[in-house]
Structures are given as structure tokens and as C-alpha cells.
Short mmCIF file of C-alpha atoms in Angstrom, two decimals:
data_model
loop_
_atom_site.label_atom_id
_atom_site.label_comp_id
_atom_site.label_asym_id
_atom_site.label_seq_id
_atom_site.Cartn_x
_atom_site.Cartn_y
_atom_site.Cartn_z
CA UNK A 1 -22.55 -40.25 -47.59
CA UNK A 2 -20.33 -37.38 -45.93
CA UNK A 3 -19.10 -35.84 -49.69
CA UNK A 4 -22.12 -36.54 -52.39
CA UNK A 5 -24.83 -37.20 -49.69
CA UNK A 6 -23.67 -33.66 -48.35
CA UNK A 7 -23.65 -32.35 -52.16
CA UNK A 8 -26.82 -32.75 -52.73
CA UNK A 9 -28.42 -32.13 -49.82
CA UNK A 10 -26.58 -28.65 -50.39
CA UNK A 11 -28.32 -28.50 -53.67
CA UNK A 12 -32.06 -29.57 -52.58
CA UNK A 13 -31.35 -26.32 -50.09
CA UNK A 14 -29.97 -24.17 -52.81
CA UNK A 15 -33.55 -24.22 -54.97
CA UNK A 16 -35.30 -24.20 -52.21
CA UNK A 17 -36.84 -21.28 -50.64
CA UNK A 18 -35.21 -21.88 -47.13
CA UNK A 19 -34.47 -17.91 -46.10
CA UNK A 20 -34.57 -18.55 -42.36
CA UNK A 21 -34.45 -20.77 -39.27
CA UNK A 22 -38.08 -21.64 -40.12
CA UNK A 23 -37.43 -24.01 -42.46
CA UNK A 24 -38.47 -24.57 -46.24
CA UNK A 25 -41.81 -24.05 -48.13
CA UNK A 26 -41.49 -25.17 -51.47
CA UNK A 27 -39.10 -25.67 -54.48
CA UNK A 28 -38.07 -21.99 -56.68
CA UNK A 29 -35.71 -23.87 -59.10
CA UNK A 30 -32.95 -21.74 -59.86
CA UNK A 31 -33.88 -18.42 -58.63
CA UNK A 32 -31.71 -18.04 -55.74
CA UNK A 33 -29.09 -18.44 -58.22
CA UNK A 34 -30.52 -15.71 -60.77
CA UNK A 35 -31.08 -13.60 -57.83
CA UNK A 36 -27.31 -13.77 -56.88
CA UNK A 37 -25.69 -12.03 -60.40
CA UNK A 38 -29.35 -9.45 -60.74
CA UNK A 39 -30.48 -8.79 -57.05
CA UNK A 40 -27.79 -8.78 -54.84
CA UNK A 41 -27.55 -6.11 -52.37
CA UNK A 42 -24.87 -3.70 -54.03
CA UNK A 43 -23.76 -6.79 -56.71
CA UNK A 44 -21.86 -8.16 -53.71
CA UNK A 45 -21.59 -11.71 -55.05
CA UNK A 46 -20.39 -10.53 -58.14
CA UNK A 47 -17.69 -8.09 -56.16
CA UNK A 48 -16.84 -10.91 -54.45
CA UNK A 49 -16.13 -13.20 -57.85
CA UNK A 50 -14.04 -10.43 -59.13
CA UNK A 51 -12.10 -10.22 -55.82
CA UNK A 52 -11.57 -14.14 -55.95
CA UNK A 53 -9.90 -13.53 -60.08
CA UNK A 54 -8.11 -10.82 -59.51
CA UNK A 55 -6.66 -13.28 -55.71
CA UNK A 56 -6.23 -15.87 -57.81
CA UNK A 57 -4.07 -13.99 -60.64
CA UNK A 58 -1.73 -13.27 -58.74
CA UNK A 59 -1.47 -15.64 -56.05
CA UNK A 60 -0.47 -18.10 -59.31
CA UNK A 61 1.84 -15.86 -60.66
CA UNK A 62 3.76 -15.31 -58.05
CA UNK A 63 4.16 -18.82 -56.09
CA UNK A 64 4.92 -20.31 -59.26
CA UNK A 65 7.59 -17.67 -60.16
CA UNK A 66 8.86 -17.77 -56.90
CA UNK A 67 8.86 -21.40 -56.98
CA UNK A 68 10.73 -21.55 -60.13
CA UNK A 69 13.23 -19.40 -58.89
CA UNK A 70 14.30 -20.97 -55.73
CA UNK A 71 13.76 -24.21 -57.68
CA UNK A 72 16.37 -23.37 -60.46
CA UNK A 73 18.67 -21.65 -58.02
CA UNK A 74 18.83 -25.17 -55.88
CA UNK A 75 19.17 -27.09 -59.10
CA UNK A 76 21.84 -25.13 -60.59
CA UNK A 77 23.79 -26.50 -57.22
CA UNK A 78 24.35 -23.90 -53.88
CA UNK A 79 26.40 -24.40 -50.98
CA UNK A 80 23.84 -26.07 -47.67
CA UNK A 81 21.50 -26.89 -50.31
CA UNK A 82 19.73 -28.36 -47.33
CA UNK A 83 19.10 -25.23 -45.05
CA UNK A 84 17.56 -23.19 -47.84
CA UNK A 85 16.06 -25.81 -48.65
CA UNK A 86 14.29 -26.24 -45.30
CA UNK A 87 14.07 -22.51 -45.06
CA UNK A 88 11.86 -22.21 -48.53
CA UNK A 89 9.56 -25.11 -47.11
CA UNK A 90 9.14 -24.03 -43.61
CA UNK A 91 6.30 -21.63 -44.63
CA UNK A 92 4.27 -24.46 -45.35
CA UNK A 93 3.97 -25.62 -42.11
CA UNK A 94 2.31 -22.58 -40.80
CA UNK A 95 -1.35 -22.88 -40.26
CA UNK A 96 -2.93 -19.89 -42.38
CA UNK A 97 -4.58 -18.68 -38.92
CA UNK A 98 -1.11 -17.97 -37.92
CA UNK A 99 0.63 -16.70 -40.61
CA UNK A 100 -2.25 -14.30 -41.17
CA UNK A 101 -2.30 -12.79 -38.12
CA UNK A 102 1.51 -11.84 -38.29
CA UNK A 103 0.96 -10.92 -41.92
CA UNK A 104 -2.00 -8.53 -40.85
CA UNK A 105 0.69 -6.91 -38.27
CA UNK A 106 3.20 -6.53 -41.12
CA UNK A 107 0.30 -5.06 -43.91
CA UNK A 108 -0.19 -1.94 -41.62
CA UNK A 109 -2.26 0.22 -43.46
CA UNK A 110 -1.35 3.53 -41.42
CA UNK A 111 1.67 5.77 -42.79
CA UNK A 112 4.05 8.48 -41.83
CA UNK A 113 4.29 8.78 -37.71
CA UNK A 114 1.59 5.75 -37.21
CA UNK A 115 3.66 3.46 -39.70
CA UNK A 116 3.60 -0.25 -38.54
CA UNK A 117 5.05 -2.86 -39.87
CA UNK A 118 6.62 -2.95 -43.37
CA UNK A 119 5.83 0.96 -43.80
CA UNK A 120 7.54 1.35 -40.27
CA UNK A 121 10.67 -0.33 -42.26
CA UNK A 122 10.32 1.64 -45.41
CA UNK A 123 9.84 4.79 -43.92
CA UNK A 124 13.26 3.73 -41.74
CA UNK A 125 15.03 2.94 -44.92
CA UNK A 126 13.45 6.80 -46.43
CA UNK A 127 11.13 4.57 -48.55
CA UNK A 128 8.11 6.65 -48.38
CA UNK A 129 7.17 6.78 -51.43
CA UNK A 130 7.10 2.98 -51.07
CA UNK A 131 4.46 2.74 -48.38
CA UNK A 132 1.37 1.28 -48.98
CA UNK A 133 -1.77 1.08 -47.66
CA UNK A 134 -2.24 -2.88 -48.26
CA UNK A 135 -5.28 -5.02 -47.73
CA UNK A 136 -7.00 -1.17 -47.49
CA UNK A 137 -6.46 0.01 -50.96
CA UNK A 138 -10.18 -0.34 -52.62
CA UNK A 139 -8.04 -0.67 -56.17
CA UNK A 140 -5.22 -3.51 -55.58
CA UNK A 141 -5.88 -4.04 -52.03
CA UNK A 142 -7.00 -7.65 -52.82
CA UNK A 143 -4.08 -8.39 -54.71
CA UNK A 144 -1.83 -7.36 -51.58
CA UNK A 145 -3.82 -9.71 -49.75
CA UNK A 146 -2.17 -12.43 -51.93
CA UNK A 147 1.23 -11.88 -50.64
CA UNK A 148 0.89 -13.91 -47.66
CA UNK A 149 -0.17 -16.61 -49.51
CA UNK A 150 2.54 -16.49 -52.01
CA UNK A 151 5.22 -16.18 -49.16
CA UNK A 152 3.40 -19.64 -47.49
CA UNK A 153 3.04 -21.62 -50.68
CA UNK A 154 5.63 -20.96 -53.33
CA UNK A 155 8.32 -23.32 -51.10
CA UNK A 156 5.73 -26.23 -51.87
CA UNK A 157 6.05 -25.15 -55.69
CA UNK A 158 9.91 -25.03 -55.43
CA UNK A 159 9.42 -28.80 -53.97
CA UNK A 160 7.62 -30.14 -56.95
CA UNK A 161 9.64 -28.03 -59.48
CA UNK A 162 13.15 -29.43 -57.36
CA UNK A 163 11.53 -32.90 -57.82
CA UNK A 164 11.16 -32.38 -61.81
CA UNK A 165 14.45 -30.74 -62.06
CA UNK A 166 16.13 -34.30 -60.44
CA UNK A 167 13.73 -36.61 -62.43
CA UNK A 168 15.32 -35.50 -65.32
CA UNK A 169 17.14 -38.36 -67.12
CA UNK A 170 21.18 -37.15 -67.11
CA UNK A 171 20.81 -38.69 -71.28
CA UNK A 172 18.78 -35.47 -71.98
CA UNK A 173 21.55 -32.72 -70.64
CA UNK A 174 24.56 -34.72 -71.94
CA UNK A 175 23.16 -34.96 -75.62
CA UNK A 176 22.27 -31.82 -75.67
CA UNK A 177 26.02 -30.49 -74.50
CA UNK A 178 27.61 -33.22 -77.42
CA UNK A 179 25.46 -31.06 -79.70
CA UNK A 180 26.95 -27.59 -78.41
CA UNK A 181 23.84 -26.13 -76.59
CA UNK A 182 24.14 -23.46 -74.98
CA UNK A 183 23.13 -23.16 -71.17
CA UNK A 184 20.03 -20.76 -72.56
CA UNK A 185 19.16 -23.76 -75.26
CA UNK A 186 19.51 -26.67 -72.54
CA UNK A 187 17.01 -25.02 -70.27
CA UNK A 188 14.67 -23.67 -72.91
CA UNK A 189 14.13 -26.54 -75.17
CA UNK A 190 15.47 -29.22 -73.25
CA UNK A 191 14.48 -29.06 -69.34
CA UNK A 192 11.92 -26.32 -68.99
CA UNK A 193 9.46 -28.68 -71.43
CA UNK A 194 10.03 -31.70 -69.25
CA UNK A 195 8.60 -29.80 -66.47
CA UNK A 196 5.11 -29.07 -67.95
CA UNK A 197 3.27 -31.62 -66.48
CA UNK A 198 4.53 -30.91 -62.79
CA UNK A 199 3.84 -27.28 -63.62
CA UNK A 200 0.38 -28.19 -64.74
CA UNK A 201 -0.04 -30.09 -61.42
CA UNK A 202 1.32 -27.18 -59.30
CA UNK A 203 -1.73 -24.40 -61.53
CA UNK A 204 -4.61 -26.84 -60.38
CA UNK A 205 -3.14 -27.50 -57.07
CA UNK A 206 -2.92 -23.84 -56.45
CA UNK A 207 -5.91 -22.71 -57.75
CA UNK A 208 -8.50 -24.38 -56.20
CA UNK A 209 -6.67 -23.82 -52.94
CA UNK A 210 -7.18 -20.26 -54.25
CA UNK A 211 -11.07 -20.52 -54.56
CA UNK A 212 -11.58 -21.95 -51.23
CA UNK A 213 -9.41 -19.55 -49.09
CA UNK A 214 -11.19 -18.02 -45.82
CA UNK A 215 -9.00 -18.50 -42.87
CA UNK A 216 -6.16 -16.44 -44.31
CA UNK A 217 -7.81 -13.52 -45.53
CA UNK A 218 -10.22 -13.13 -42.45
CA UNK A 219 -6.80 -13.11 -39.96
CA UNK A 220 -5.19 -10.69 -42.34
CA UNK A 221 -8.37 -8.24 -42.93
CA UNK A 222 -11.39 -9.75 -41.18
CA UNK A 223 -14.78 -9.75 -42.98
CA UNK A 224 -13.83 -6.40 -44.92
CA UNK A 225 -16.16 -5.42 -48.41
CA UNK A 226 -12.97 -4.95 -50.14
CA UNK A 227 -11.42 -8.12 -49.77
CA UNK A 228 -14.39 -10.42 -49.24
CA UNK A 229 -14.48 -13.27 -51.54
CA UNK A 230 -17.39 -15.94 -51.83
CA UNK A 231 -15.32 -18.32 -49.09
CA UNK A 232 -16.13 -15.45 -46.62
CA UNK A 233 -20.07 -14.59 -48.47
CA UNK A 234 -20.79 -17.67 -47.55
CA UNK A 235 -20.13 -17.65 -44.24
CA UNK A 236 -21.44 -14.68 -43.44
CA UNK A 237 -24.87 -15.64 -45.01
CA UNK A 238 -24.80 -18.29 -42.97
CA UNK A 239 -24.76 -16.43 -40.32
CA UNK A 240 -28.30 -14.34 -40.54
CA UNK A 241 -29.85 -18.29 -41.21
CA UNK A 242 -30.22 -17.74 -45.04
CA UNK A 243 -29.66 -21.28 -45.97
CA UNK A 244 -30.82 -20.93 -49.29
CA UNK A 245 -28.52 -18.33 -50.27
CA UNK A 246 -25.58 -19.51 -48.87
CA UNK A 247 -26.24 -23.05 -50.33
CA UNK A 248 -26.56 -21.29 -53.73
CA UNK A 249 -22.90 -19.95 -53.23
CA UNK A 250 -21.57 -22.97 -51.87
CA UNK A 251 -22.59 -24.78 -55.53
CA UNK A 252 -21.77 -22.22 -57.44
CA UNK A 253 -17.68 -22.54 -55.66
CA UNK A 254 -18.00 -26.13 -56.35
CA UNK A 255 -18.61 -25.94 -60.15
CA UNK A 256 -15.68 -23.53 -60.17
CA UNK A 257 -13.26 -25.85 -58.31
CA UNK A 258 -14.92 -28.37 -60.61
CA UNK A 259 -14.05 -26.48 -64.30
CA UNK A 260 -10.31 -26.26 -62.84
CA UNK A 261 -10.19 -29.73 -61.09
CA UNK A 262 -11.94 -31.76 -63.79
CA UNK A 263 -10.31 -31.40 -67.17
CA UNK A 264 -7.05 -32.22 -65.15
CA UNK A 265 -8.40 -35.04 -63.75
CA UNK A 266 -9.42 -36.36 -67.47
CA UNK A 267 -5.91 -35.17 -69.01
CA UNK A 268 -3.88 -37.09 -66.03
CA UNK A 269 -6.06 -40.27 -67.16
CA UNK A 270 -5.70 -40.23 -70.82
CA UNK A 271 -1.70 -39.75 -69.81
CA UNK A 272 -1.51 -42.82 -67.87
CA UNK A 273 -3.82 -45.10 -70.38
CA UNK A 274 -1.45 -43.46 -73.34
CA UNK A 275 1.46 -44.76 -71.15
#
């Protein structure tokens, strides 16, 4: 009742023709859809898909770099393997609300005199050449905006790459030193292939975690053009009462969650029945 009862009531509203507090007066099929990728006030839907790719990009890359790295560095074996440990995870367990609004502080946009933040420390450090103007830029500003969420989540990829790394079977490492591999050969053709599936797991987990974020880009930039993505769209349709529209939205996030969530969902099945 709460999830598919809630679906598709979502979807009656989304061909519907329900614009304002009034209420509905008939069915439109699937213009409100149409309307989103041809009549959109300055192809703002459409701005707000490619903000969400070019978010997602390279919120995966780096979290699962990042993970992999602080994964491999614990697995190798490091001295209070415990306190980094802890440290990596730690920014997991701040709410996004939170984290944003010290990672809005740090993202300063302003330079030179006005710097704030991480420019205050590169312009300290006679970085400025390195100073940025973050969330701001209208080029790469969204992809700044996925720093925060890399520094929050890639500890919660080290987990699950630390947890393949020990499930491991010792077998595997000591026939592969009887038959003189190298360190380079152990990890590429012996360990880093045993850790596809969790990898796979870590993508899909990521990604539609990706598609759905809102609270941490509005406490970083607010509801800003440049870094609005269709989380945010919808929210703010909501807001003028056009319940058609943002319904229209709303589906149109689920069916992307769903072409990420789904095939993974059939793959992970035929793998257990296979087992």
C-alpha cells in the first residue's frame, strides 16, 4: 500500500492534467512527459539530467577509487589497523544535512582577500593558481559538488572492498606464490577478479544513492540552476502545486533507479540459483 499503492497513484497524477491546487480534469496520456524533454522552460529538466550524469560520473569514480585504496592499504597490513579504520568509516555517520553545510563553508567560491575555506588554505600555502571557484563554476561546478559525497561514502566502499579482501580463501594466494607470482600477478589475476561481484554491489549501491541525492547538494549550494538535479526539480515543482509535473519527474527517477537496480537484481538471482 505505502510503496506500489504510492507508485501508482504517482503515475495516475503524472498523465493527468493536475497543474494546480484545483485538482484534475481529465487524462493527457503522456504529454507531461513529452512536454518535459520539448517544452521546458530553458530545457531545465534536461539540464538537470545532464547535471545528475556528469554527479554521478564522478561521484563513482572517485568513492570507489578511494575505497580501493584505503581498502588495499588496510589489507596489505598497517600498524592500528583499527583507528584508520574507524577514521575512513566515520564519514558515514554524518547525516548529509551536516556534512553539507560544513562542506558549503569549505567550497568558498570567493578568492584572493575574500578567500574562505579551502582557497583561504591554498592561498596560505601560495596555491593560487589552485583556487577554485567550486559549486559556482557553470563548467565543472557540479562535479565539485561531488566531493563531499565522495569524502562521506568511499569509507563504506573501503568496508565492502576490506570484507572481499578477507573472504578470500588463503588456498588462492599460497598457490599462486608456489607458482612464482609476482606481487603485480597475485593481485591482478588472482585477487582483484575475486572482488568483482562486491565491486558490482558497491556501482549499484552508489548509484542510485547518486540519482536520489537532494539533502546534500541543497546544504552545499541551495536550489542553484547550476547544480540542480531532478531530486531538487522535483521539489521545487512541487512547490508552485504543479502535481502533474512533478509526478512526471518523480517516474521518470524511478525508471532510472530501476535500469540500474533491476538487471542487478536479476544477475544476483541467477548467481544464487547457479550456486
Amino acid at each position: 500500500m505505502f510503496v506500489y499503492g504510492l507508485i501508482a497513484w504517482t503515475t495516475k497524477v503524472s498523465v493527468s492534467d493536475e497543474h494546480n491546487a484545483l485538482g484534475s480534469k481529465g487524462f493527457v496520456g503522456l504529454e507531461n512527459y513529452t512536454r518535459l524533454f520539448t517544452d521546458d522552460i530553458n530545457d531545465r529538466f534536461t539540464h538537470s539530467l545532464k547535471n545528475l550524469l556528469l554527479f554521478t560520473v564522478v561521484f563513482l569514480v572517485g568513492a570507489m577509487f578511494f575505497g580501493l585504496l584505503w581498502a588495499f592499504i588496510l589489507e596489505r597490513g598497517v600498524k592500528a589497523e583499527g583507528f584508520f579504520r574507524t577514521v575512513y568509516l566515520f564519514p558515514m555517520a554524518v547525516s548529509f544535512v551536516a556534512s553539507g553545510v560544513v562542506w558549503r563553508w569549505l567550497m568558498n567560491p570567493n578568492k584572493g582577500d575574500n578567500a574562505g575555506g579551502l582557497n583561504a588554505v591554498l592561498g596560505g600555502l601560495g596555491l593560487d593558481f589552485a583556487q577554485s571557484t567550486w559549486w559556482t563554476n557553470p563548467t565543472w561546478g557540479m562535479a565539485s559538488m561531488a566531493i563531499p559525497a565522495i569524502w562521506q561514502l568511499s569509507g563504506y566502499v573501503m568496508a565492502l572492498f576490506l570484507a572481499g579482501f578477507r573472504g578470500i580463501p588463503a588456498e588462492l594466494r599460497e598457490a599462486a606464490a608456489m607458482d612464482g607470482a609476482s606481487t603485480y600477478r597475485l593481485y591482478r589475476n588472482v585477487i582483484f577478479p575475486q572482488l568483482t561481484p562486491v565491486a558490482l554491489s558497491a556501482l549499484i549501491i552508489l548509484g542510485h544513492m547518486s540519482m536520489k541525492m537532494f539533502d546534500l547538494i541543497m546544504s552545499v549550494s541551495g536550489p542553484q540552476w547550476l547544480t540542480e538535479v531532478p531530486a531538487i526539480y522535483v521539489w521545487q515543482t512541487l512547490l508552485t502545486s504543479d502535481y502533474a509535473k512533478a509526478a512526471a519527474i518523480s517516474i521518470i527517477l524511478l525508471l532510472l533507479v530501476a535500469v540500474v537496480i533491476v538487471p542487478y537484481l536479476i544477475y544476483t538471482n541467477r548467481q544464487e540459483k547457479n550456486a
